[in-house]
PDB file of C-alpha atoms in Angstrom:
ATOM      1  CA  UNK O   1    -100.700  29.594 -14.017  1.00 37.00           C
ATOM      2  CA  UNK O   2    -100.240  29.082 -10.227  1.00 39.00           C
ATOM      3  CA  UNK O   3    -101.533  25.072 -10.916  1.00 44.00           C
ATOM      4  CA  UNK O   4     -99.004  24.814 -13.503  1.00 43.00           C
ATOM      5  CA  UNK O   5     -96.291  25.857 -11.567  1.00 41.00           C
ATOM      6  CA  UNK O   6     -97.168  23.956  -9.094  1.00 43.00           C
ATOM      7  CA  UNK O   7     -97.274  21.000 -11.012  1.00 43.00           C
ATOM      8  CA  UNK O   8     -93.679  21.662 -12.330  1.00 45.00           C
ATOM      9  CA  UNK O   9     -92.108  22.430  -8.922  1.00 42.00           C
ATOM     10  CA  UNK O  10     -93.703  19.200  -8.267  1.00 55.00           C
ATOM     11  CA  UNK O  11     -91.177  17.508 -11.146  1.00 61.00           C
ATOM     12  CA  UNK O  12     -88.724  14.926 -10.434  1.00 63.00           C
ATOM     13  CA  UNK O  13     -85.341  17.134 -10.735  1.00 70.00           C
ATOM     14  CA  UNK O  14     -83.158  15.659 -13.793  1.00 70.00           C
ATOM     15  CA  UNK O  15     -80.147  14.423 -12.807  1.00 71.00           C
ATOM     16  CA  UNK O  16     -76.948  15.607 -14.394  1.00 71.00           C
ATOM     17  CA  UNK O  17     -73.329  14.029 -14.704  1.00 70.00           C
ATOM     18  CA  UNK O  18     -71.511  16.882 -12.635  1.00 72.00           C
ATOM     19  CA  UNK O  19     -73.748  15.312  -9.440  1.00 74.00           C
ATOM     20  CA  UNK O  20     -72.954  11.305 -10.155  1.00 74.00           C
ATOM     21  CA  UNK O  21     -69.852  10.719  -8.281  1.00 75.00           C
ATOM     22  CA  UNK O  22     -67.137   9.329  -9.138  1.00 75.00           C
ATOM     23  CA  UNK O  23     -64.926   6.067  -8.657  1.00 75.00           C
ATOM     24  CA  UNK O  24     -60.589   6.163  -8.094  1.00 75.00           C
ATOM     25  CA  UNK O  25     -60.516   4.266 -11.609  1.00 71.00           C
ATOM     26  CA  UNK O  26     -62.536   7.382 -12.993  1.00 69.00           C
ATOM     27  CA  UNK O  27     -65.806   5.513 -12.997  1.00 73.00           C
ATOM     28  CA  UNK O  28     -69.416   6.196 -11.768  1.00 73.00           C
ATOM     29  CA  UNK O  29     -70.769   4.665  -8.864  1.00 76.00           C
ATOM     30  CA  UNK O  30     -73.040   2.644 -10.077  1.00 75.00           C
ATOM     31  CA  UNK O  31     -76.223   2.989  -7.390  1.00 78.00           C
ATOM     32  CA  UNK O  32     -75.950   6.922  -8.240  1.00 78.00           C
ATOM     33  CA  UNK O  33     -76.470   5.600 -11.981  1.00 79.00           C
ATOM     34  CA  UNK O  34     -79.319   3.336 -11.173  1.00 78.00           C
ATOM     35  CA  UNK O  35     -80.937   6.557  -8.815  1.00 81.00           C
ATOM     36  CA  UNK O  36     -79.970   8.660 -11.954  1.00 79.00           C
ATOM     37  CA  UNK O  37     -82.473   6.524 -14.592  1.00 79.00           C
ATOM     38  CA  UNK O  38     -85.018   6.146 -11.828  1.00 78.00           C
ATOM     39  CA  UNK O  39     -85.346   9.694 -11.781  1.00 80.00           C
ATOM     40  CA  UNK O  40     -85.319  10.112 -15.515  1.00 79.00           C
ATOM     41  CA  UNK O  41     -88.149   7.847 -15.603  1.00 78.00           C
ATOM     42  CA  UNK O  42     -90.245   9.145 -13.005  1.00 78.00           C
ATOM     43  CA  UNK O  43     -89.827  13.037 -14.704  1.00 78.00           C
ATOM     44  CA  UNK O  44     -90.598  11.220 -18.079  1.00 79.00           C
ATOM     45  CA  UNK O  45     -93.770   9.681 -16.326  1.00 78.00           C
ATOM     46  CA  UNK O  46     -94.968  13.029 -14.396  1.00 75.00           C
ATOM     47  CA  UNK O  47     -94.412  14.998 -17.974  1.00 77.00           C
ATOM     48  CA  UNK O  48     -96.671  12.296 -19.685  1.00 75.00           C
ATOM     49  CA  UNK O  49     -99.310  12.744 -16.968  1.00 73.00           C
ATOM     50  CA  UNK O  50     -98.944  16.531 -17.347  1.00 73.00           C
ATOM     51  CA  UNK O  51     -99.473  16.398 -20.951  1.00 75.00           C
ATOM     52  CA  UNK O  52    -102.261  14.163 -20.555  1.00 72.00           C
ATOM     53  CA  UNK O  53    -103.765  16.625 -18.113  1.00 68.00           C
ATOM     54  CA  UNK O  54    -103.561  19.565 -20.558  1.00 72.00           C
ATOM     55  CA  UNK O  55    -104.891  17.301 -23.639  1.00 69.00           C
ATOM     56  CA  UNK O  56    -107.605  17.030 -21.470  1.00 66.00           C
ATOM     57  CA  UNK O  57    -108.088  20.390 -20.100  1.00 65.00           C
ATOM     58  CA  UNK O  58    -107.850  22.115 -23.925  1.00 66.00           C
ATOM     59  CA  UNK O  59    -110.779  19.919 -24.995  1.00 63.00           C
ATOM     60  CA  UNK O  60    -114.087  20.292 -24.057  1.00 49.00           C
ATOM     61  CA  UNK O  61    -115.963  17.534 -22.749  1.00 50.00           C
ATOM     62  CA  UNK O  62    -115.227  14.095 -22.331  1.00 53.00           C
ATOM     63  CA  UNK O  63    -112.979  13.375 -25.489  1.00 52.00           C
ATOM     64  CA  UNK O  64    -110.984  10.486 -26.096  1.00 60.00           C
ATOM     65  CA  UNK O  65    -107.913  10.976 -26.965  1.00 57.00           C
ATOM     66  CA  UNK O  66    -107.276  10.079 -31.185  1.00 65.00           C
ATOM     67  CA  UNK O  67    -104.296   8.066 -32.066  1.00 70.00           C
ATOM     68  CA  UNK O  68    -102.779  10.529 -33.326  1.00 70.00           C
ATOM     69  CA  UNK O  69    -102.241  12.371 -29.959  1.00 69.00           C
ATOM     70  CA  UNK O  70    -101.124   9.031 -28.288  1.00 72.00           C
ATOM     71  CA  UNK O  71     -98.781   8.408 -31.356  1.00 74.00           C
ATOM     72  CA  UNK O  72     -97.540  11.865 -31.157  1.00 76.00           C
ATOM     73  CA  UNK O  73     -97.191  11.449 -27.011  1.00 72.00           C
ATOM     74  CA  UNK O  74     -95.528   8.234 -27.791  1.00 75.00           C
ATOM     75  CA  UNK O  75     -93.099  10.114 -30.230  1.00 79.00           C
ATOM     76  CA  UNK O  76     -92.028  12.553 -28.053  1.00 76.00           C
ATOM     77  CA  UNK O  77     -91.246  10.037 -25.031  1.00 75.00           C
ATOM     78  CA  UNK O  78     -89.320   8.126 -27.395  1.00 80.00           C
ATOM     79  CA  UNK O  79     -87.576  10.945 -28.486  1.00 80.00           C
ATOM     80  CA  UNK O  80     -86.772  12.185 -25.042  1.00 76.00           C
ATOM     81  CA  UNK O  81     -85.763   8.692 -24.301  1.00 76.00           C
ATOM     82  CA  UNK O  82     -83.422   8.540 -27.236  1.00 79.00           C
ATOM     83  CA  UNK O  83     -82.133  12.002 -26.124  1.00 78.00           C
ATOM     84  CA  UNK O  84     -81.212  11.050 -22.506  1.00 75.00           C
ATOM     85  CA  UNK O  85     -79.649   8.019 -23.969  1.00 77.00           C
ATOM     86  CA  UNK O  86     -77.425  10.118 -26.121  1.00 80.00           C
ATOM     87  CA  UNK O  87     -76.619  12.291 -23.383  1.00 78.00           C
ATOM     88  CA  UNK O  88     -75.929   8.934 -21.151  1.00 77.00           C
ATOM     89  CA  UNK O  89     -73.785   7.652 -24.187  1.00 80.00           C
ATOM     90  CA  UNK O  90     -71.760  11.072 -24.440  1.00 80.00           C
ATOM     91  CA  UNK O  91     -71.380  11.085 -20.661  1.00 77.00           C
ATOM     92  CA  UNK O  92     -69.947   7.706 -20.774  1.00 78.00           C
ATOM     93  CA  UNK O  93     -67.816   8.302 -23.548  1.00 82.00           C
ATOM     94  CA  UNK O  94     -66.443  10.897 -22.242  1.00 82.00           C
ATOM     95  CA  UNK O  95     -65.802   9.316 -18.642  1.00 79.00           C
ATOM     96  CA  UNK O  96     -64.895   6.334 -20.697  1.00 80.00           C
ATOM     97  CA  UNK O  97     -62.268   8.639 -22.674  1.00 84.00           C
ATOM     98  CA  UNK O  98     -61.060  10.587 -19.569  1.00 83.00           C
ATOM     99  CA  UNK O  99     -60.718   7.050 -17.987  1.00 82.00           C
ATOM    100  CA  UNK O 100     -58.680   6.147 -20.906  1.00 86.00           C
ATOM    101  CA  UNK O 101     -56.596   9.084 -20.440  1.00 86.00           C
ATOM    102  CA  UNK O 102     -56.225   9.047 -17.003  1.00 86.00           C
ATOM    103  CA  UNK O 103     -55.239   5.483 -17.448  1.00 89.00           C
ATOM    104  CA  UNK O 104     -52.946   6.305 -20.389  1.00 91.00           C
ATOM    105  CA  UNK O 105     -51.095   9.018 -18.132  1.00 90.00           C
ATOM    106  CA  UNK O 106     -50.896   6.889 -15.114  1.00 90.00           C
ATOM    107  CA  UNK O 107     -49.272   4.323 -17.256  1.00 92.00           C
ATOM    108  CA  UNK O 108     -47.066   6.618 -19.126  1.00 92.00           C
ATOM    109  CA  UNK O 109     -46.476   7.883 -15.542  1.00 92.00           C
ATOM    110  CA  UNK O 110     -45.534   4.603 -14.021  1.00 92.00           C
ATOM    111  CA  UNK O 111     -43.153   3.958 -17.268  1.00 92.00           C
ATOM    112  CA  UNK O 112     -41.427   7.264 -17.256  1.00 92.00           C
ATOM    113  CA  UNK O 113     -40.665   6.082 -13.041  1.00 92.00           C
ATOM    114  CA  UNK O 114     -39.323   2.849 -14.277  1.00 93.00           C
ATOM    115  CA  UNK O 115     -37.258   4.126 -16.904  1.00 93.00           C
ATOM    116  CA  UNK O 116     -36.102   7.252 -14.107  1.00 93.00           C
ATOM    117  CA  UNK O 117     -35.602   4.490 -12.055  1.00 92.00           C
ATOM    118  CA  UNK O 118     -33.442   2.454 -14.069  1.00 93.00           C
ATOM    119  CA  UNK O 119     -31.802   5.503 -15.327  1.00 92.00           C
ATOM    120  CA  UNK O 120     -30.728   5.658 -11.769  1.00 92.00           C
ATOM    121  CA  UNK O 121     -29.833   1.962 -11.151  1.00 93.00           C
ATOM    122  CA  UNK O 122     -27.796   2.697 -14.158  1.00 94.00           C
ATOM    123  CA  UNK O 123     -25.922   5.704 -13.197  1.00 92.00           C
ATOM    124  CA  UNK O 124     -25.608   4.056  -9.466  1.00 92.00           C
ATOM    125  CA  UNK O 125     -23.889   1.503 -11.496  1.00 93.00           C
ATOM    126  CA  UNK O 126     -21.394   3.179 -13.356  1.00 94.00           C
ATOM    127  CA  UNK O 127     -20.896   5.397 -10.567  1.00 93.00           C
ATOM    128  CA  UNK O 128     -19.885   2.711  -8.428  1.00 93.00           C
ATOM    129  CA  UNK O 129     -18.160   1.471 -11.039  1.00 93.00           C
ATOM    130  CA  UNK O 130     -15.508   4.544 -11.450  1.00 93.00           C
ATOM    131  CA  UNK O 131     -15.450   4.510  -7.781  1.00 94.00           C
ATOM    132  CA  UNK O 132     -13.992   0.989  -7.796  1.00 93.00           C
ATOM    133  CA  UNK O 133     -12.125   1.121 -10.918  1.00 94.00           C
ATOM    134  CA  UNK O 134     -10.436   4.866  -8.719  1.00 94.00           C
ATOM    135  CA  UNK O 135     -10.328   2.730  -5.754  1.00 95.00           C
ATOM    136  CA  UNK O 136      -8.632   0.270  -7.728  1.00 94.00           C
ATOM    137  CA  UNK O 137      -5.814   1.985  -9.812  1.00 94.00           C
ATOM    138  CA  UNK O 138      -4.904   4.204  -6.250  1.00 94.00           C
ATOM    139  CA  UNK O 139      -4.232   0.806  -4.390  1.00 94.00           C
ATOM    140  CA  UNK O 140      -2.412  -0.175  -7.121  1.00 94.00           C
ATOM    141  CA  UNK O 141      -0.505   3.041  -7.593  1.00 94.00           C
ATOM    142  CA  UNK O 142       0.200   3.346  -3.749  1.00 93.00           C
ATOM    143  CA  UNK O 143       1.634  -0.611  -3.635  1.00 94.00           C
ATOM    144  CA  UNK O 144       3.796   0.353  -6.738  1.00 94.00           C
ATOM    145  CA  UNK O 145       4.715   2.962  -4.929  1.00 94.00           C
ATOM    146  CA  UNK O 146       5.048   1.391  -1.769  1.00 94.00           C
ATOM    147  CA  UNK O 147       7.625  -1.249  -3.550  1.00 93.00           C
ATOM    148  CA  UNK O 148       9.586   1.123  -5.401  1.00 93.00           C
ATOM    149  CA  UNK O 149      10.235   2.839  -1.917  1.00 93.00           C
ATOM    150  CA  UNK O 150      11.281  -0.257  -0.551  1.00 93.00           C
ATOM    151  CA  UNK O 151      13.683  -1.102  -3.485  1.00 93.00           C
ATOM    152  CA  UNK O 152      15.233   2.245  -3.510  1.00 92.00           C
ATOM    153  CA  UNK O 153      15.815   1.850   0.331  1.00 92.00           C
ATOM    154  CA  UNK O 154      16.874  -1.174   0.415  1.00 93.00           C
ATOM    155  CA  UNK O 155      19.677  -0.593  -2.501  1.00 93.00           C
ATOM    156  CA  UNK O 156      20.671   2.291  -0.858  1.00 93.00           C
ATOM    157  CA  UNK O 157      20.884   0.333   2.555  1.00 93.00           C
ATOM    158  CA  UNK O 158      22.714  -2.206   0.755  1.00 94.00           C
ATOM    159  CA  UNK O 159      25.155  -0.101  -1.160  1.00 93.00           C
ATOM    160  CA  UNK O 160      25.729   2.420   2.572  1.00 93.00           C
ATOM    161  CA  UNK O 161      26.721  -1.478   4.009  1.00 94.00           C
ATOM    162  CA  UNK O 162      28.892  -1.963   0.998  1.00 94.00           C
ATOM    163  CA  UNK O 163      30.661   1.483   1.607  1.00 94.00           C
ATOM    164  CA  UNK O 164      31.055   0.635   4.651  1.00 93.00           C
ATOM    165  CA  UNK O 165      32.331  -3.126   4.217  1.00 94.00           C
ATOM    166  CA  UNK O 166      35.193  -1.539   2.384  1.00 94.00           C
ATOM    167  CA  UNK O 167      35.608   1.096   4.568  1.00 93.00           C
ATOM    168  CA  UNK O 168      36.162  -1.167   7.450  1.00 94.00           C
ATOM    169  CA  UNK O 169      38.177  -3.939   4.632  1.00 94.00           C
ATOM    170  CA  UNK O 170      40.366  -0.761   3.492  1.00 93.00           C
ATOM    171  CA  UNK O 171      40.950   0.240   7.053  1.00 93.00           C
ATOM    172  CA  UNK O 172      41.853  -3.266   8.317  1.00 93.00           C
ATOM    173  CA  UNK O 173      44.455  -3.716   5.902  1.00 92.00           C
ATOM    174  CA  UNK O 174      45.373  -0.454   6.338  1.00 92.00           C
ATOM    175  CA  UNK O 175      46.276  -1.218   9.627  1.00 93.00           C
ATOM    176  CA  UNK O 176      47.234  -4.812   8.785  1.00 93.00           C
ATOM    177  CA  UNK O 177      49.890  -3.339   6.568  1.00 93.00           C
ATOM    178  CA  UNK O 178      50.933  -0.834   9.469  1.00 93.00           C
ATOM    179  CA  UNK O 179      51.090  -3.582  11.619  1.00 92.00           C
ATOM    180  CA  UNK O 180      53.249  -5.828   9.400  1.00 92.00           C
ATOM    181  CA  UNK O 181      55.420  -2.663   8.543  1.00 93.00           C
ATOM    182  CA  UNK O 182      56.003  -1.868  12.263  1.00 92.00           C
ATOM    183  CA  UNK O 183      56.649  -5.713  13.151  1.00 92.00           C
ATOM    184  CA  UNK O 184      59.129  -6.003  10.093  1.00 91.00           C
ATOM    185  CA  UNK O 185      60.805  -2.752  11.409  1.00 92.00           C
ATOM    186  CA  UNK O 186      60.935  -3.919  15.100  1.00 91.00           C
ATOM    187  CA  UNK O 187      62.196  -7.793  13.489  1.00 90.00           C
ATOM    188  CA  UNK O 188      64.652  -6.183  11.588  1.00 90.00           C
ATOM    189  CA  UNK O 189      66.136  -3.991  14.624  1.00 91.00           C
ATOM    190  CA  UNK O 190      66.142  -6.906  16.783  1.00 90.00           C
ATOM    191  CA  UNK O 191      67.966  -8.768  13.855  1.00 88.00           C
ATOM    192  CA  UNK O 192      70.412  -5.463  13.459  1.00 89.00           C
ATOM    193  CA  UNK O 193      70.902  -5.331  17.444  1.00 90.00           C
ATOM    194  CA  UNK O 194      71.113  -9.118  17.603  1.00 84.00           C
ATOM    195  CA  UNK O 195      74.009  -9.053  14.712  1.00 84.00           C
ATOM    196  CA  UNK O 196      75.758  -6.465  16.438  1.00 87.00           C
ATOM    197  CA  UNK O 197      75.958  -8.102  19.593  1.00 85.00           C
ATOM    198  CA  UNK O 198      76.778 -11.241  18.158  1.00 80.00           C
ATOM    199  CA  UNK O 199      79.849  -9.162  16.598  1.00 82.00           C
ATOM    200  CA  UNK O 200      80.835  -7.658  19.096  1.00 83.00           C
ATOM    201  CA  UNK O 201      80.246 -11.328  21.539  1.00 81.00           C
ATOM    202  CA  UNK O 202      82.687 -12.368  18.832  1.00 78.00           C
ATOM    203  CA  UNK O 203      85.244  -9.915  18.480  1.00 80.00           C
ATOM    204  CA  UNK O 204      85.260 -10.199  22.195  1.00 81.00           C
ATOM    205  CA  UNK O 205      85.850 -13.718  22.629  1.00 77.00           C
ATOM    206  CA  UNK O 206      88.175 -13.613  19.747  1.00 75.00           C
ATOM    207  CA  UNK O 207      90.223 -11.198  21.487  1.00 78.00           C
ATOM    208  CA  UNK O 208      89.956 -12.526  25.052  1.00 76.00           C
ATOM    209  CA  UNK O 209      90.902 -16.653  23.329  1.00 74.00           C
ATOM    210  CA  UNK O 210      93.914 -14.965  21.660  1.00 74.00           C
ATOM    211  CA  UNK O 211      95.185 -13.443  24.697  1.00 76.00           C
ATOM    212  CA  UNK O 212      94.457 -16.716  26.657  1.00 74.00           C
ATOM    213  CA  UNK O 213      96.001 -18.332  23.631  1.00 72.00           C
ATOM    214  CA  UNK O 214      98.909 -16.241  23.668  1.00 73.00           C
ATOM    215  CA  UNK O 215      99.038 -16.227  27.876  1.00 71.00           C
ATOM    216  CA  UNK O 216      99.262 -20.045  27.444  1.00 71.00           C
ATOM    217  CA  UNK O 217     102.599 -20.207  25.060  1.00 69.00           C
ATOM    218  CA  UNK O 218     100.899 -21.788  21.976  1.00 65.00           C
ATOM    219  CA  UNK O 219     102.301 -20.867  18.832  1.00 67.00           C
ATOM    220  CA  UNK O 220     100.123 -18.294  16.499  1.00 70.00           C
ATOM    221  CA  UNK O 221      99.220 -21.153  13.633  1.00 73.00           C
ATOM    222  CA  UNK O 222      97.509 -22.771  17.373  1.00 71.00           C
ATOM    223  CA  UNK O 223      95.919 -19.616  18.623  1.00 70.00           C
ATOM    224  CA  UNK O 224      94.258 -18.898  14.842  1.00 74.00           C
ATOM    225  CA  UNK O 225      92.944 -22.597  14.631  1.00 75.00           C
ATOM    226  CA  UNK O 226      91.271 -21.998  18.033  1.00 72.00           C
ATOM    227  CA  UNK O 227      90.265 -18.698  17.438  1.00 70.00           C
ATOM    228  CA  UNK O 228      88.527 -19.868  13.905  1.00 76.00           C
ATOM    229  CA  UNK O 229      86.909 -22.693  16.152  1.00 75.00           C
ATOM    230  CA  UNK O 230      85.592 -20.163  18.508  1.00 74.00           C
ATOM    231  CA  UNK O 231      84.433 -18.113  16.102  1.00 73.00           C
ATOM    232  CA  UNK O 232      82.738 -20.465  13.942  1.00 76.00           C
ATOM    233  CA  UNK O 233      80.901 -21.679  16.841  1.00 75.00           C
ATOM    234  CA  UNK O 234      79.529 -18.576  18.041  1.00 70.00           C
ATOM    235  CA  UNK O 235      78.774 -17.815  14.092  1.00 74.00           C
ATOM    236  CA  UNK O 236      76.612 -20.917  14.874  1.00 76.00           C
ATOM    237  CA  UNK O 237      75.042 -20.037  17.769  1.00 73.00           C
ATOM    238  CA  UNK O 238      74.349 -16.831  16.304  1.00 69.00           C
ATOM    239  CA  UNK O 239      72.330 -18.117  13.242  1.00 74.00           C
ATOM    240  CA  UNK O 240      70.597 -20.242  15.393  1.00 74.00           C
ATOM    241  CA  UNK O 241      69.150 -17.394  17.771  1.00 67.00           C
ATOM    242  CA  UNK O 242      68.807 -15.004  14.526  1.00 63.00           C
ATOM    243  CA  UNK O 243      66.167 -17.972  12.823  1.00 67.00           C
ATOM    244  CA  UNK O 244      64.195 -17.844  15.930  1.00 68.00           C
ATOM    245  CA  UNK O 245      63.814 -14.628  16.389  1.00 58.00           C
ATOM    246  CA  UNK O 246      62.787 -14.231  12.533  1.00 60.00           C
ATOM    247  CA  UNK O 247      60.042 -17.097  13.416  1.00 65.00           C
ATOM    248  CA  UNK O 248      58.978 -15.046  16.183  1.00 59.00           C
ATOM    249  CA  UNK O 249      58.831 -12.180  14.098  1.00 54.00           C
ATOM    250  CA  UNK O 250      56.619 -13.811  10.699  1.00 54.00           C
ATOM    251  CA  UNK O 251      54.216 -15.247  13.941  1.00 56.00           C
ATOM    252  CA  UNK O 252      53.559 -11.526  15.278  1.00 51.00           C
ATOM    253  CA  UNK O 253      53.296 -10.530  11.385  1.00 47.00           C
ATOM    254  CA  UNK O 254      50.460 -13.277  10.835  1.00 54.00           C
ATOM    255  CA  UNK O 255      48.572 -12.245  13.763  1.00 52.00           C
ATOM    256  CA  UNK O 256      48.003  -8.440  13.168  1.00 46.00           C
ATOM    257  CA  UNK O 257      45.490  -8.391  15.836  1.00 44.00           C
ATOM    258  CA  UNK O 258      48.056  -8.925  18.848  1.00 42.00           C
ATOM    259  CA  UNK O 259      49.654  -5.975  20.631  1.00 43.00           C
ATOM    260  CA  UNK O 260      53.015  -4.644  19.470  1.00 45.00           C
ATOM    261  CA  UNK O 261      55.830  -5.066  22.193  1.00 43.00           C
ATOM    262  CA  UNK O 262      55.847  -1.735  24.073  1.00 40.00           C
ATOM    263  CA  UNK O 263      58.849   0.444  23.009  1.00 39.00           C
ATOM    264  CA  UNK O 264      60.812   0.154  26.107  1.00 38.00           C
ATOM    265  CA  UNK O 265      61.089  -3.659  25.493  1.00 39.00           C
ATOM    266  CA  UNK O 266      62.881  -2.717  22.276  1.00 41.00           C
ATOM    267  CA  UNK O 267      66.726  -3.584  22.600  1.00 43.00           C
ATOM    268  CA  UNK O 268      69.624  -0.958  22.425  1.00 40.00           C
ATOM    269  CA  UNK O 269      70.004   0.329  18.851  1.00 38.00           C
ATOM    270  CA  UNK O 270      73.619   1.287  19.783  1.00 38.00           C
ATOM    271  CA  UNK O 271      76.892  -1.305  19.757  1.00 37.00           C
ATOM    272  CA  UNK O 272      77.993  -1.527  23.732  1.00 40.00           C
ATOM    273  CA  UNK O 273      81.211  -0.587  23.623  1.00 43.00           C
ATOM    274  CA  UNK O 274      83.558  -4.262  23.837  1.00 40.00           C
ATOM    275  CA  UNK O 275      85.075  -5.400  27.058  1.00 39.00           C
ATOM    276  CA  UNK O 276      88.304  -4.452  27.796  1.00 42.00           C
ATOM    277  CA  UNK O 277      90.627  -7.534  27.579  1.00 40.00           C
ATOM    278  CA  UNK O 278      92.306  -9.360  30.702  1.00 40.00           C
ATOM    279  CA  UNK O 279      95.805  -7.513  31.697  1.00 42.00           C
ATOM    280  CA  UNK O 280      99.137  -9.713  30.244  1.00 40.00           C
ATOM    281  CA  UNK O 281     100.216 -12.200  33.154  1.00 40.00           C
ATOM    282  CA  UNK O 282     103.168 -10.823  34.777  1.00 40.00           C
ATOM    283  CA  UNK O 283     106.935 -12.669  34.352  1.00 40.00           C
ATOM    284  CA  UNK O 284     106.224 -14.617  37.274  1.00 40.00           C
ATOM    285  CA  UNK O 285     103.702 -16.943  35.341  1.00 39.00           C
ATOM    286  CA  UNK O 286     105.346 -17.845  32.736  1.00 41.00           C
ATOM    287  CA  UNK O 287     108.446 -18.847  35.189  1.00 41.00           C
ATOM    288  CA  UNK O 288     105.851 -21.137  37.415  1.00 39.00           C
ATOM    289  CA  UNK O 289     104.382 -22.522  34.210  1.00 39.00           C
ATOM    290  CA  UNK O 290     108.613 -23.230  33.106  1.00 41.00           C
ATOM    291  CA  UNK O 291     109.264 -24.486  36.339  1.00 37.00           C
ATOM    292  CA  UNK O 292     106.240 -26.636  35.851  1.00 33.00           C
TER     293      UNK O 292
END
């Protein structure tokens, strides 16, 4: 019993597929595989020469062994062959399936990046899209807004200038008409004073020729012819000074702008009272003038 343990601690150890290590594509390394089948065969080997050994040791004598123990040794070496080639197969199926797997979930992992990260290209798209399309409409919306301001101020600026265009046209003739009323009203006093003195100038002269007239002796169809000459020419001279003071007066109504004469400058509304006519010569003159 002790040789026979001894001659199985003395065994090869089996390799399994938990020991061979692995490659990053989910793979065996393949020296471990090659040490692996080395060690199968050298196990296979030392359980032949064990078998051999107790063949040999069951017999008595110096037996040869019959063909039918070698066929049956061959058997069972062929068998265990056949058996560690199934378990090889299954172990590389099922590395080979794992593999595929692993493969199969990297890829499906590497698609479902692509499409996350074209979902996200996408929605970076559209997001900067909107944010445009906002930016966009708000410029838009601010330079309609921007130009409606501008229109409303600028009607109302134009409409306050208006206003105020007639406020200053209104006023101006406003004034223009004061003006041309006050000038008309000063004209026509003049023209009243001027008439006035002229009558008076006239009754005056009228009075003082027939006097003169009547100092001198002339007879009174003489004194009126004279006194009709007389007053026909101051009637003259009195039209004549009454047109240019109504030119004066239409020039001071054309020019509104020009300062009014001052009221002091204004002549006397009242009629001076007339001059007193020359005393009658006394009875000496009219003696001289006989004598004469």
């Amino acid at each position: 019993m002790a040789s026979e343990r001894g001659q199985q601690a003395s065994l090869t150890p089996l390799p399994s597929v938990e020991e061979l290590p692995t490659l990053s594509d989910g793979g065996y390394e393949p020296e471990r595989v090659k040490e692996a089948f080395e060690s199968f065969r050298r196990h296979t080997t030392q359980l032949q020469v064990q078998l051999r050994v107790l063949q040999a040791a069951a017999r008595s004598g110096q037996v040869e062994p019959t063909g039918h123990a070698v066929r049956m040794d061959a058997l069972h070496m062929i068998r265990a062959a056949a058996d560690m080639a199934d378990t090889i197969e299954r172990d590389a199926q099922t590395a080979s399936a794992a593999q595929v797997r692993r493969t199969e979930e990297e890829v499906s992992r590497r698609q479902r990046e692509l499409q996350e990260g074209e979902h996200e290209v996408e929605r970076y798209r559209q997001e900067s899209e909107r944010q445009r399309a906002e930016i966009l409409n708000a410029a838009r919306n601010e330079a309609r807004e921007a130009q409606a301001e501008a229109q409303r101020h600028s009607t109302a600026e134009i409409r306050e200038a208006e206003a105020r265009a007639n406020r200053l046209l209104e006023q101006a003739r406003h004034q223009a008409t004061e003006l041309t009323n006050s000038v008309r009203a000063e004209v026509e006093q003049t023209l009243e004073w001027a008439r006035a003195q002229a009558s008076a100038v006239m009754a005056r002269a009228q009075e003082g020729a027939e006097q003169l007239l009547a100092a001198a002796g002339l007879g009174d169809e003489a004194i009126a012819a004279v006194a009709e000459k007389i007053v026909e020419a101051a009637q003259a001279a009195t039209e004549a000074s009454r047109g240019r003071a109504a030119s004066g007066g239409a020039k001071e109504a054309s020019s509104p702008g020009a300062p009014s004469p001052p009221a002091s400058a204004a002549p006397p509304l009242s009629v001076p009272a007339p001059v007193e006519p020359p005393a009658a010569p006394s009875d000496e003159e009219p003696d001289g003038r006989d004598s004469a």
